Short mmCIF file of C-alpha atoms in Angstrom, two decimals:
data_model
loop_
_atom_site.label_atom_id
_atom_site.label_comp_id
_atom_site.label_asym_id
_atom_site.label_seq_id
_atom_site.Cartn_x
_atom_site.Cartn_y
_atom_site.Cartn_z
CA MET A 1 42.05 109.17 -10.19
CA ASP A 2 44.21 112.25 -10.85
CA ALA A 3 44.80 111.07 -14.40
CA ILE A 4 41.05 110.72 -14.95
CA LYS A 5 40.41 114.20 -13.55
CA GLU A 6 43.11 115.64 -15.80
CA ALA A 7 41.73 113.91 -18.90
CA LEU A 8 38.20 115.10 -18.15
CA ALA A 9 39.21 118.61 -17.03
CA PRO A 10 37.66 120.39 -20.07
CA LEU A 11 34.31 118.77 -19.33
CA ILE A 12 34.53 119.24 -15.57
CA ASP A 13 35.14 122.96 -15.94
CA ARG A 14 31.79 123.30 -17.71
CA LEU A 15 29.86 121.62 -14.85
CA PRO A 16 27.92 123.68 -12.30
CA PRO A 17 29.90 124.51 -9.12
CA GLY A 18 27.69 122.24 -7.01
CA VAL A 19 28.49 119.23 -9.22
CA ARG A 20 32.19 119.97 -9.13
CA ASP A 21 32.06 120.17 -5.33
CA PHE A 22 30.25 116.82 -5.21
CA LEU A 23 32.93 115.17 -7.36
CA ASP A 24 35.77 116.63 -5.30
CA ALA A 25 34.09 115.41 -2.11
CA GLY A 26 34.31 111.77 -3.29
CA GLY A 27 31.60 111.63 -5.91
CA TRP A 28 34.12 110.33 -8.42
CA TRP A 29 33.99 106.90 -6.82
CA LEU A 30 30.23 106.75 -7.33
CA VAL A 31 30.65 107.80 -10.94
CA LEU A 32 33.28 105.12 -11.51
CA ALA A 33 31.08 102.46 -9.86
CA LEU A 34 28.13 103.35 -12.08
CA ALA A 35 30.37 103.33 -15.16
CA ALA A 36 31.73 99.89 -14.23
CA LEU A 37 28.19 98.56 -13.72
CA LEU A 38 27.12 99.92 -17.10
CA ILE A 39 30.10 98.25 -18.78
CA LEU A 40 29.30 94.92 -17.11
CA LEU A 41 25.68 95.12 -18.29
CA LEU A 42 26.78 95.89 -21.84
CA VAL A 43 29.27 93.00 -21.84
CA ALA A 44 26.63 90.60 -20.47
CA GLY A 45 24.20 91.68 -23.21
CA VAL A 46 26.80 91.11 -25.89
CA LEU A 47 27.62 87.66 -24.52
CA ARG A 48 23.93 86.66 -24.45
CA ALA A 49 23.46 87.81 -28.02
CA LEU A 50 26.57 85.89 -29.08
CA LYS A 51 25.34 82.75 -27.31
CA ARG A 52 21.97 82.96 -29.05
CA ALA A 53 23.68 83.45 -32.41
CA LEU A 54 26.00 80.47 -31.90
CA PHE A 55 23.78 78.00 -30.06
CA GLY A 56 20.21 79.16 -30.57
CA ARG A 57 19.46 76.52 -33.23
CA ARG A 58 20.04 73.76 -30.74
CA HIS A 59 16.87 74.79 -28.92
CA THR A 60 14.54 75.20 -31.90
CA GLY A 61 14.52 71.65 -33.24
CA ALA A 62 12.51 68.61 -32.24
CA THR A 63 12.32 69.59 -28.57
CA ASP A 64 10.38 72.78 -29.28
CA PHE A 65 8.25 70.99 -31.87
CA ASP A 66 7.39 68.30 -29.35
CA ARG A 67 6.28 70.85 -26.78
CA ASP A 68 2.94 71.37 -28.54
CA LEU A 69 2.47 67.64 -29.20
CA ARG A 70 3.07 66.19 -25.75
CA ILE A 71 0.13 64.38 -24.20
CA GLU A 72 -0.12 63.32 -20.57
CA LEU A 73 -2.11 60.12 -20.90
CA ILE A 74 -3.52 60.40 -17.39
CA GLU A 75 -5.43 63.49 -18.59
CA CYS A 76 -7.28 61.57 -21.32
CA PRO A 77 -10.91 60.86 -20.36
CA LEU A 78 -11.98 57.46 -19.09
CA PRO A 79 -15.05 55.94 -20.79
CA VAL A 80 -18.13 56.44 -18.65
CA ARG A 81 -20.51 54.09 -20.45
CA PRO A 82 -20.22 50.28 -20.27
CA PRO A 83 -18.65 48.51 -23.23
CA LEU A 84 -20.66 47.15 -26.13
CA PRO A 85 -21.22 43.40 -26.48
CA GLN A 86 -18.79 43.64 -29.39
CA ARG A 87 -15.53 44.34 -27.56
CA LEU A 88 -12.55 46.03 -29.15
CA THR A 89 -9.38 44.01 -28.57
CA VAL A 90 -5.64 44.42 -29.15
CA TYR A 91 -4.04 41.01 -29.54
CA HIS A 92 -7.24 39.59 -27.97
CA LEU A 93 -6.86 41.89 -24.95
CA PRO A 94 -10.12 43.84 -24.32
CA VAL A 95 -9.52 47.60 -24.46
CA ARG A 96 -11.34 50.94 -24.48
CA LEU A 97 -10.44 54.03 -26.52
CA ARG A 98 -9.02 56.99 -24.57
CA LEU A 99 -6.90 58.80 -27.17
CA ILE A 100 -6.77 59.25 -30.94
CA VAL A 101 -4.08 61.30 -32.68
CA VAL A 102 -4.36 61.89 -36.43
CA ALA A 103 -2.05 63.67 -38.89
CA PRO A 104 -2.12 64.04 -42.69
CA SER A 105 0.80 62.59 -44.58
CA GLY A 106 1.62 65.72 -46.58
CA THR A 107 1.25 69.48 -46.48
CA GLU A 108 -1.29 69.44 -49.29
CA LEU A 109 -3.70 67.42 -47.15
CA SER A 110 -5.60 68.33 -44.00
CA VAL A 111 -7.70 66.47 -41.44
CA ASP A 112 -10.84 67.98 -39.96
CA PRO A 113 -11.10 67.05 -36.25
CA MET A 114 -14.86 66.67 -36.69
CA SER A 115 -14.35 64.01 -39.37
CA VAL A 116 -11.89 61.80 -37.48
CA GLU A 117 -14.63 59.54 -36.15
CA LYS A 118 -15.83 58.80 -39.70
CA LEU A 119 -12.31 57.83 -40.78
CA LEU A 120 -11.93 55.10 -38.17
CA ASP A 121 -13.85 52.48 -40.13
CA PHE A 122 -11.11 52.68 -42.77
CA VAL A 123 -8.73 51.37 -40.09
CA VAL A 124 -11.00 48.64 -38.70
CA PRO A 125 -14.68 48.29 -39.66
CA GLY A 126 -16.85 49.09 -36.65
CA LEU A 127 -14.20 51.21 -34.91
CA SER A 128 -16.26 54.38 -35.29
CA ALA A 129 -19.01 52.86 -33.09
CA GLN A 130 -16.43 52.16 -30.41
CA CYS A 131 -15.32 55.79 -30.63
CA GLN A 132 -18.89 57.05 -30.26
CA LEU A 133 -19.25 54.99 -27.11
CA ASP A 134 -15.88 55.71 -25.46
CA ARG A 135 -15.58 59.41 -26.42
CA PRO A 136 -11.77 59.51 -26.42
CA ARG A 137 -9.67 62.62 -26.58
CA ILE A 138 -8.98 63.50 -30.24
CA ARG A 139 -5.95 65.47 -31.38
CA VAL A 140 -4.97 66.50 -34.92
CA TRP A 141 -1.26 67.04 -35.44
CA PRO A 142 0.47 68.96 -38.22
CA ALA A 143 1.40 67.10 -41.39
CA GLN A 144 4.01 64.38 -41.01
CA PHE A 145 6.21 63.46 -43.95
CA SER A 146 7.06 59.89 -43.04
CA HIS A 147 5.39 56.94 -41.37
CA GLN A 148 8.45 56.40 -39.17
CA GLY A 149 8.52 60.08 -38.18
CA PHE A 150 4.92 60.12 -37.02
CA ALA A 151 5.19 56.85 -35.11
CA ALA A 152 8.36 58.01 -33.36
CA ALA A 153 6.76 61.34 -32.42
CA PHE A 154 3.59 59.64 -31.15
CA HIS A 155 5.47 57.23 -28.92
CA ARG A 156 7.83 59.96 -27.74
CA CYS A 157 5.07 62.45 -26.87
CA THR A 158 2.54 60.16 -25.17
CA ARG A 159 3.58 59.92 -21.54
CA LYS A 160 2.50 57.18 -19.18
CA ALA A 161 2.58 57.38 -15.40
CA GLU A 162 4.40 54.02 -15.32
CA ALA A 163 8.02 53.71 -16.35
CA GLU A 164 8.54 52.29 -19.83
CA GLY A 165 8.82 48.51 -19.78
CA LEU A 166 6.66 48.00 -16.70
CA PRO A 167 3.17 46.46 -16.93
CA SER A 168 0.52 49.06 -17.69
CA ARG A 169 -3.10 49.25 -18.73
CA TRP A 170 -2.04 51.54 -21.56
CA VAL A 171 -1.53 50.05 -25.03
CA LEU A 172 -0.23 52.62 -27.52
CA VAL A 173 -0.44 51.87 -31.23
CA ALA A 174 0.74 54.05 -34.11
CA GLY A 175 0.53 53.46 -37.84
CA LYS A 176 -1.06 54.64 -41.06
CA PHE A 177 -4.08 53.74 -43.15
CA HIS A 178 -5.43 54.60 -46.58
CA VAL A 179 -8.56 56.55 -47.47
CA GLY A 180 -8.80 56.14 -51.23
CA THR A 181 -5.53 57.52 -52.55
CA ARG A 182 -4.83 59.43 -49.34
CA THR A 183 -2.60 58.22 -46.55
CA VAL A 184 -3.35 59.25 -42.98
CA HIS A 185 -1.21 58.69 -39.90
CA ILE A 186 -2.95 57.66 -36.71
CA GLY A 187 -2.09 56.82 -33.13
CA PHE A 188 -4.32 55.20 -30.51
CA GLY A 189 -4.19 55.22 -26.74
CA PHE A 190 -6.06 52.10 -25.61
CA TRP A 191 -7.01 51.39 -21.98
CA ALA A 192 -6.94 47.68 -21.27
CA ASP A 193 -9.08 45.87 -18.73
CA GLU A 194 -5.91 44.62 -17.06
CA ALA A 195 -2.28 45.68 -16.78
CA ASN A 196 -0.20 44.02 -19.47
CA ALA A 197 3.17 44.08 -21.20
CA VAL A 198 2.03 44.89 -24.75
CA GLY A 199 3.34 48.44 -24.43
CA ARG A 200 3.86 50.32 -27.69
CA LEU A 201 3.28 49.06 -31.23
CA THR A 202 3.93 50.46 -34.70
CA LEU A 203 1.86 48.92 -37.49
CA GLU A 204 1.77 48.90 -41.26
CA PRO A 205 -1.60 49.31 -43.04
CA HIS A 206 -2.03 45.57 -43.62
CA GLN A 207 -1.49 44.77 -39.91
CA TRP A 208 -4.44 46.62 -38.40
CA LEU A 209 -6.94 43.80 -38.90
CA ASP A 210 -4.52 41.28 -37.41
CA VAL A 211 -3.92 43.33 -34.25
CA LEU A 212 -7.21 45.20 -33.69
CA ARG A 213 -10.40 43.17 -33.70
CA ILE A 214 -13.98 43.68 -32.66
CA LYS A 215 -15.57 40.53 -31.32
CA THR A 216 -18.44 39.48 -29.10
CA ALA A 217 -17.86 38.62 -25.48
CA GLU A 218 -18.34 34.93 -26.30
CA GLY A 219 -15.78 35.13 -29.09
#
């Protein structure tokens, strides 16, 4: 303490008498405590800035991107009207539409949410009528650059209440289809009449008509 007082003597001599008396009466310890606290705060700030500079990129990748894409399936609306005589099926399992996710295949393309319903007949003829009846939740995602990338994101971001692998009434199907020369990615959340083990599917354009069918109750 004496060494500090000696080093700071030129400054102390310029202080008002009341301040000098305060320091001599023990105020130096308060000054030192405040100085130590200030140093700790500065060091902590430097360490946080260094951590962000070194590791910040690890938190700005797919996890942050997924945050805006995640869908809790339980929040998707249930159909309120009875099904049509022509039932939509997945592998012959009757289902209703609760979710549709669409994304363009490149940055030069865009999808209007209001036009999604009209696009569905390019996937399976008659699917737009099912959409009009069931009124599913419709989401448009940013452009995806690969079929595999969209399908992986869709299956990763659609969350069921049941653990993966257990029977569920949810059937989740992702794939792509063509509208003229355009390619569009699409994902469906189907609600089956019964719990089943179909789970999650990823389809190529030529597989839609084999997996999704619209048929009468008798058929």
